[in-house]
Amino acid sequence: MNLIKKPSLTFWQIFNMNVGFLGIQFSFGLQQTAINPVFLFLGAAEDMLPILNIAGPVTGLIVQPIIGAISDKTWSPRFGRRKPFFLIGAIIGSLCLFAFPLSPALWFAVGLLWILDVGNNMAMEPYRAFVGDKLPEKQLSLGYQMQSLFVGAGIVLANASIFLFQDWFRVEDVVDAAGSIPKWLYYSFFIGAFLSVSTILWSVLKTPEIPPSEEEFKEIKAHKALSSAQRFNMPFVEISKAVKDMPSFMWKLSAVYLFQWYALFVYWQFITPLFMNTMGFDLSGAAAQSAKMSTTYNITTMVVALALVPLALKFGSKKVYAASLFGTGLALFAIPYISDPIYVLFPMILFGVGWAAMMGIPYTMVSKIVPQDRRGVYMGILNMMIVIPMGIETLTFGPIFKNLLGGNAVNAILFAGVFFVLAAVLSLRLNVKEGKKENIE
């Protein structure tokens, strides 16, 4: 394959390229912290939370690799390769965020979550590939850690808005009315709807895409010449070929991801019920406390994201990643035993370091070892490795929570801590140099 020589970009060019992640991650921040309280406000039982969240894994499994494969074979001189996909995804997400707090019943909110996840996944995968397309290898770590910074910033804004609006606008006598979403929660979703589109537009307008090489142009033209049926089947063919040819490094990473993302989904679903248990909060108070937890770890992510770049260069990505996952496990072991709403925020510093590593380091490693002309489909497959553990969690953890963990949110969070430690141990098997050598051969 004739590779295009990519010029180094300035700090601010890399910054502008990643601004759109702010809006995408504001939306994901609401999913992490506000969606499950909304389900509870609308009458969902706690042991139903995992299955109600199955939209994320299913849509991610289907949408991300397909969009990745399609974007690999797309080029428009006017709109580019990746940008049309994450712009359309942002618009879909924006409309769903605006409608979400207006949900009249649980079934309506669950349905909207499915559509919201389609939009978010459509925006997410091409954005990951977009950074890899633009940057030379020596700047990949900075590019993906910059994304990690915006992951933190978006989620910080989302969660800060939740507890600030609750403090400013909550009306005590109606806030926890059965079957009703409190009005103070509306504003966070409306802000998310605005940021989803506006930040993506910033990156789209500020960052030109690199045109394909001659060989890639030939492949794109050949793809366009296929019949409609062949073009429809092509993404599935590309995905199956990519899985067949996938480097062993990615198979090892999938084992890490199995435990890491299962544990994260458990944390996001059960941190609000935990505070109703350990601190005696009502649902609104527990939701606000969980938003403060998320704000704390995402502020940490913003602070440390770029600092992980020199640390990874000095000690190696694998060691930094493993230590970060282990620290996240320790944080989850501590949280259930702290009953003070201020002191319980301190473990989230460790969690934030782990989140910064999770959002940057694996993407940097994978981007270095996969073929440039198949980056979109491989980033889609990498995200399949995220959503498959989440899907397994949504199907299995409800019965585990109810029957093995005694329906106790404390045990759920400790369970997640054990899984993070297992992920840390498995991450020590990762070797980027081995993956690069495999790709060359």
CSV table of C-alpha atoms in Angstrom, one decimal, residues 8-295:
chain,number,residue,atom,x,y,z
A,8,SER,CA,3.1,17.1,11.9
A,9,LEU,CA,0.3,19.3,13.3
A,10,THR,CA,0.6,22.0,15.8
A,11,PHE,CA,-0.9,21.7,19.3
A,12,TRP,CA,-3.8,23.9,18.4
A,13,GLN,CA,-4.5,22.0,15.2
A,14,ILE,CA,-4.8,18.8,17.2
A,15,PHE,CA,-6.9,20.6,19.8
A,16,ASN,CA,-9.4,21.9,17.1
A,17,MET,CA,-9.5,18.4,15.6
A,18,ASN,CA,-10.7,17.0,18.9
A,19,VAL,CA,-13.2,19.7,20.1
A,20,GLY,CA,-16.1,17.7,18.7
A,21,PHE,CA,-15.4,15.0,21.3
A,22,LEU,CA,-16.6,17.5,23.9
A,23,GLY,CA,-20.2,17.3,22.6
A,24,ILE,CA,-20.1,13.5,22.1
A,25,GLN,CA,-18.8,12.9,25.6
A,26,PHE,CA,-21.3,15.3,27.2
A,27,SER,CA,-23.9,13.0,25.7
A,28,PHE,CA,-22.1,9.9,27.1
A,29,GLY,CA,-21.7,11.7,30.4
A,30,LEU,CA,-25.5,12.0,30.6
A,31,GLN,CA,-25.8,8.3,29.7
A,32,GLN,CA,-23.4,7.3,32.5
A,33,THR,CA,-25.0,9.5,35.2
A,34,ALA,CA,-28.5,10.7,34.3
A,35,ILE,CA,-30.1,7.9,32.2
A,36,ASN,CA,-30.3,5.3,34.9
A,37,PRO,CA,-31.8,7.8,37.4
A,38,VAL,CA,-34.3,8.8,34.7
A,39,PHE,CA,-35.3,5.1,34.4
A,40,LEU,CA,-35.7,4.9,38.2
A,41,PHE,CA,-37.8,8.1,38.2
A,42,LEU,CA,-40.0,6.5,35.6
A,43,GLY,CA,-40.5,3.4,37.8
A,44,ALA,CA,-37.8,0.9,36.8
A,45,ALA,CA,-36.7,-1.6,39.4
A,46,GLU,CA,-32.9,-1.7,40.3
A,47,ASP,CA,-32.4,-5.2,39.0
A,48,MET,CA,-33.9,-4.2,35.7
A,49,LEU,CA,-31.2,-1.5,35.1
A,50,PRO,CA,-28.7,-3.8,33.3
A,51,ILE,CA,-31.2,-5.1,30.7
A,52,LEU,CA,-32.6,-1.6,30.1
A,53,ASN,CA,-29.1,-0.5,29.1
A,54,ILE,CA,-28.8,-3.2,26.4
A,55,ALA,CA,-29.2,-0.5,23.7
A,56,GLY,CA,-25.6,0.6,24.1
A,57,PRO,CA,-24.0,-2.7,23.5
A,58,VAL,CA,-26.3,-3.8,20.7
A,59,THR,CA,-26.1,-0.6,18.7
A,60,GLY,CA,-22.4,-0.3,19.3
A,61,LEU,CA,-21.9,-3.9,18.1
A,62,ILE,CA,-23.9,-3.2,14.9
A,63,VAL,CA,-23.3,0.4,14.1
A,64,GLN,CA,-19.6,1.1,14.8
A,65,PRO,CA,-17.9,-1.6,12.7
A,66,ILE,CA,-20.3,-1.1,9.8
A,67,ILE,CA,-19.8,2.7,9.8
A,68,GLY,CA,-16.1,2.1,10.1
A,69,ALA,CA,-16.0,-0.2,7.1
A,70,ILE,CA,-18.3,2.2,5.0
A,71,SER,CA,-16.1,5.2,5.9
A,72,ASP,CA,-13.0,3.4,4.8
A,73,LYS,CA,-14.5,3.2,1.3
A,74,THR,CA,-15.9,6.8,1.2
A,75,TRP,CA,-14.4,10.0,-0.1
A,76,SER,CA,-16.1,13.3,-1.0
A,77,PRO,CA,-13.9,16.2,-2.1
A,78,ARG,CA,-16.3,18.5,-0.4
A,79,PHE,CA,-17.2,16.6,2.8
A,80,GLY,CA,-14.3,14.2,3.3
A,81,ARG,CA,-14.2,10.6,4.5
A,82,ARG,CA,-15.1,10.5,8.2
A,83,LYS,CA,-16.7,13.9,8.8
A,84,PRO,CA,-20.1,13.3,7.2
A,85,PHE,CA,-20.7,10.3,9.5
A,86,PHE,CA,-19.9,12.0,12.8
A,87,LEU,CA,-21.8,15.1,11.8
A,88,ILE,CA,-25.0,13.0,11.0
A,89,GLY,CA,-24.5,11.0,14.2
A,90,ALA,CA,-24.3,14.3,16.2
A,91,ILE,CA,-27.5,15.6,14.7
A,92,ILE,CA,-29.3,12.3,15.6
A,93,GLY,CA,-27.9,12.4,19.1
A,94,SER,CA,-28.9,16.1,19.6
A,95,LEU,CA,-32.5,15.4,18.7
A,96,CYS,CA,-32.7,12.5,21.1
A,97,LEU,CA,-31.1,14.5,24.0
A,98,PHE,CA,-33.7,17.3,23.5
A,99,ALA,CA,-36.6,14.8,23.7
A,100,PHE,CA,-35.2,12.5,26.5
A,101,PRO,CA,-36.4,14.5,29.6
A,102,LEU,CA,-39.8,14.9,28.0
A,103,SER,CA,-40.3,11.1,28.1
A,104,PRO,CA,-43.9,10.4,29.3
A,105,ALA,CA,-43.2,6.7,30.3
A,106,LEU,CA,-40.4,4.2,30.8
A,107,TRP,CA,-40.9,2.5,27.4
A,108,PHE,CA,-40.5,5.9,25.6
A,109,ALA,CA,-37.2,6.7,27.4
A,110,VAL,CA,-35.9,3.2,26.7
A,111,GLY,CA,-36.7,3.6,23.0
A,112,LEU,CA,-35.1,7.0,22.8
A,113,LEU,CA,-31.9,5.5,24.4
A,114,TRP,CA,-31.7,3.1,21.4
A,115,ILE,CA,-31.9,5.9,18.9
A,116,LEU,CA,-29.5,8.1,20.9
A,117,ASP,CA,-27.0,5.2,21.0
A,118,VAL,CA,-27.2,4.9,17.2
A,119,GLY,CA,-26.3,8.6,16.9
A,120,ASN,CA,-23.5,8.4,19.4
A,121,ASN,CA,-21.9,5.3,17.9
A,122,MET,CA,-22.2,6.7,14.4
A,123,ALA,CA,-20.3,9.8,15.6
A,124,MET,CA,-17.8,8.0,17.8
A,125,GLU,CA,-16.1,5.4,15.5
A,126,PRO,CA,-15.3,7.6,12.5
A,127,TYR,CA,-13.9,10.2,15.0
A,128,ARG,CA,-11.4,7.7,16.4
A,129,ALA,CA,-10.3,6.8,12.8
A,130,PHE,CA,-10.2,10.5,11.9
A,131,VAL,CA,-7.4,11.2,14.4
A,132,GLY,CA,-5.5,8.2,13.2
A,133,ASP,CA,-5.9,9.4,9.6
A,134,LYS,CA,-4.6,12.9,10.2
A,135,LEU,CA,-1.6,12.3,12.5
A,136,PRO,CA,1.9,10.8,11.9
A,137,GLU,CA,2.8,8.0,14.2
A,138,LYS,CA,4.9,10.2,16.5
A,139,GLN,CA,1.8,12.3,17.3
A,140,LEU,CA,-0.7,9.5,17.7
A,141,SER,CA,-0.3,9.4,21.5
A,142,LEU,CA,-0.8,13.2,21.8
A,143,GLY,CA,-3.9,13.0,19.5
A,144,TYR,CA,-5.6,10.2,21.4
A,145,GLN,CA,-4.7,11.6,24.8
A,146,MET,CA,-6.2,15.0,23.6
A,147,GLN,CA,-9.4,13.0,22.9
A,148,SER,CA,-9.1,11.6,26.4
A,149,LEU,CA,-8.9,15.2,27.7
A,150,PHE,CA,-12.1,16.1,25.9
A,151,VAL,CA,-13.7,12.9,27.2
A,152,GLY,CA,-13.1,14.3,30.7
A,153,ALA,CA,-14.2,17.8,29.8
A,154,GLY,CA,-17.5,16.7,28.2
A,155,ILE,CA,-18.4,14.4,31.1
A,156,VAL,CA,-17.4,17.0,33.7
A,157,LEU,CA,-19.7,19.6,32.1
A,158,ALA,CA,-22.5,17.0,31.9
A,159,ASN,CA,-22.2,15.9,35.5
A,160,ALA,CA,-21.6,19.4,37.0
A,161,SER,CA,-24.7,20.6,35.3
A,162,ILE,CA,-26.7,17.8,37.0
A,163,PHE,CA,-25.9,18.7,40.6
A,164,LEU,CA,-25.7,22.4,40.0
A,165,PHE,CA,-29.2,22.5,38.3
A,166,GLN,CA,-30.5,20.3,41.1
A,167,ASP,CA,-29.2,22.8,43.6
A,168,TRP,CA,-30.6,25.8,41.8
A,169,PHE,CA,-33.9,24.6,40.5
A,170,ARG,CA,-35.0,21.6,42.7
A,171,VAL,CA,-38.5,21.8,44.2
A,172,GLU,CA,-38.5,19.5,47.3
A,173,ASP,CA,-42.2,18.5,47.3
A,174,VAL,CA,-42.4,17.3,43.7
A,175,VAL,CA,-38.9,16.2,42.8
A,176,ASP,CA,-39.3,12.4,43.5
A,177,ALA,CA,-42.9,12.1,42.4
A,178,ALA,CA,-43.5,8.6,41.0
A,179,GLY,CA,-43.4,8.4,37.2
A,180,SER,CA,-42.1,11.9,36.8
A,181,ILE,CA,-38.8,13.3,35.7
A,182,PRO,CA,-37.8,16.4,37.7
A,183,LYS,CA,-37.6,19.6,35.8
A,184,TRP,CA,-34.1,20.5,37.0
A,185,LEU,CA,-32.9,17.5,35.0
A,186,TYR,CA,-34.2,18.9,31.7
A,187,TYR,CA,-31.6,21.6,31.4
A,188,SER,CA,-28.6,19.2,31.2
A,189,PHE,CA,-30.2,17.4,28.3
A,190,PHE,CA,-31.0,20.6,26.5
A,191,ILE,CA,-27.4,21.8,26.9
A,192,GLY,CA,-26.2,18.4,25.6
A,193,ALA,CA,-28.4,18.7,22.5
A,194,PHE,CA,-26.7,22.1,21.7
A,195,LEU,CA,-23.2,21.0,22.3
A,196,SER,CA,-23.6,17.7,20.4
A,197,VAL,CA,-23.9,19.6,17.1
A,198,SER,CA,-22.0,22.8,17.8
A,199,THR,CA,-18.7,21.2,18.8
A,200,ILE,CA,-18.8,18.7,16.0
A,201,LEU,CA,-19.3,21.6,13.6
A,202,TRP,CA,-16.2,23.3,15.0
A,203,SER,CA,-14.0,20.4,14.2
A,204,VAL,CA,-15.6,19.8,10.8
A,205,LEU,CA,-15.0,23.4,9.8
A,206,LYS,CA,-11.5,23.7,11.3
A,207,THR,CA,-10.0,20.4,10.2
A,208,PRO,CA,-9.6,19.3,6.6
A,209,GLU,CA,-9.2,15.7,5.9
A,210,ILE,CA,-6.3,14.2,4.0
A,211,PRO,CA,-7.3,12.9,0.5
A,212,PRO,CA,-6.8,9.1,-0.1
A,213,SER,CA,-3.7,7.9,-1.9
A,214,GLU,CA,-3.9,6.8,-5.5
A,215,GLU,CA,-4.3,3.1,-4.5
A,216,GLU,CA,-7.1,4.1,-2.1
A,217,PHE,CA,-8.8,6.1,-4.8
A,218,LYS,CA,-8.8,3.1,-7.0
A,219,GLU,CA,-10.3,0.9,-4.3
A,220,ILE,CA,-13.0,3.6,-3.6
A,221,LYS,CA,-13.9,3.8,-7.3
A,222,ALA,CA,-14.0,0.0,-7.6
A,223,HIS,CA,-16.3,0.0,-4.6
A,224,LYS,CA,-18.6,2.6,-6.2
A,225,ALA,CA,-18.8,0.5,-9.4
A,226,LEU,CA,-20.3,-2.4,-7.5
A,227,SER,CA,-24.0,-3.1,-7.6
A,228,SER,CA,-26.2,-1.9,-4.7
A,229,ALA,CA,-26.4,-5.4,-3.3
A,230,GLN,CA,-22.7,-5.8,-3.4
A,231,ARG,CA,-22.1,-2.4,-1.7
A,232,PHE,CA,-24.6,-3.4,1.0
A,233,ASN,CA,-22.8,-6.7,1.7
A,234,MET,CA,-19.3,-5.1,1.5
A,235,PRO,CA,-19.1,-3.8,5.1
A,236,PHE,CA,-19.9,-7.3,6.4
A,237,VAL,CA,-17.3,-8.8,4.1
A,238,GLU,CA,-14.7,-6.2,5.3
A,239,ILE,CA,-15.5,-6.8,8.9
A,240,SER,CA,-15.2,-10.6,8.6
A,241,LYS,CA,-11.9,-10.3,6.7
A,242,ALA,CA,-10.6,-7.8,9.3
A,243,VAL,CA,-11.5,-10.2,12.2
A,244,LYS,CA,-9.9,-13.1,10.3
A,245,ASP,CA,-6.7,-11.0,9.8
A,246,MET,CA,-6.8,-9.4,13.2
A,247,PRO,CA,-3.4,-9.2,15.0
A,248,SER,CA,-3.0,-11.3,18.1
A,249,PHE,CA,-2.4,-8.1,20.0
A,250,MET,CA,-6.0,-7.2,19.5
A,251,TRP,CA,-7.2,-10.6,20.7
A,252,LYS,CA,-5.2,-10.1,23.9
A,253,LEU,CA,-6.7,-6.6,24.3
A,254,SER,CA,-10.1,-8.1,23.9
A,255,ALA,CA,-9.5,-10.1,27.1
A,256,VAL,CA,-8.6,-7.0,29.0
A,257,TYR,CA,-11.6,-5.2,27.6
A,258,LEU,CA,-14.0,-8.1,28.7
A,259,PHE,CA,-13.3,-7.4,32.4
A,260,GLN,CA,-12.7,-3.6,32.1
A,261,TRP,CA,-15.9,-2.7,30.3
A,262,TYR,CA,-18.1,-5.2,32.2
A,263,ALA,CA,-16.8,-3.5,35.4
A,264,LEU,CA,-17.4,0.0,34.1
A,265,PHE,CA,-21.0,-0.8,33.1
A,266,VAL,CA,-21.7,-2.2,36.6
A,267,TYR,CA,-20.2,0.9,38.2
A,268,TRP,CA,-22.3,3.3,36.1
A,269,GLN,CA,-25.5,1.4,36.8
A,270,PHE,CA,-25.1,0.9,40.5
A,271,ILE,CA,-23.3,3.9,41.9
A,272,THR,CA,-26.6,5.8,42.4
A,273,PRO,CA,-28.3,2.9,44.2
A,274,LEU,CA,-25.0,2.5,46.3
A,275,PHE,CA,-25.4,6.0,47.8
A,276,MET,CA,-29.1,5.3,48.6
A,277,ASN,CA,-27.7,2.3,50.6
A,278,THR,CA,-24.5,3.7,52.2
A,279,MET,CA,-25.5,7.4,52.7
A,280,GLY,CA,-29.3,7.2,53.0
A,281,PHE,CA,-29.9,9.6,50.2
A,282,ASP,CA,-33.2,9.8,48.3
A,283,LEU,CA,-33.0,9.1,44.6
A,284,SER,CA,-32.4,12.8,43.7
A,285,GLY,CA,-29.7,13.1,46.3
A,286,ALA,CA,-28.0,9.9,45.2
A,287,ALA,CA,-28.1,10.9,41.6
A,288,ALA,CA,-26.5,14.2,42.5
A,289,GLN,CA,-23.8,12.5,44.5
A,290,SER,CA,-23.0,10.1,41.7
A,291,ALA,CA,-22.7,13.1,39.4
A,292,LYS,CA,-20.2,14.6,41.8
A,293,MET,CA,-18.2,11.4,41.6
A,294,SER,CA,-18.2,11.4,37.9
A,295,THR,CA,-17.3,15.1,37.8
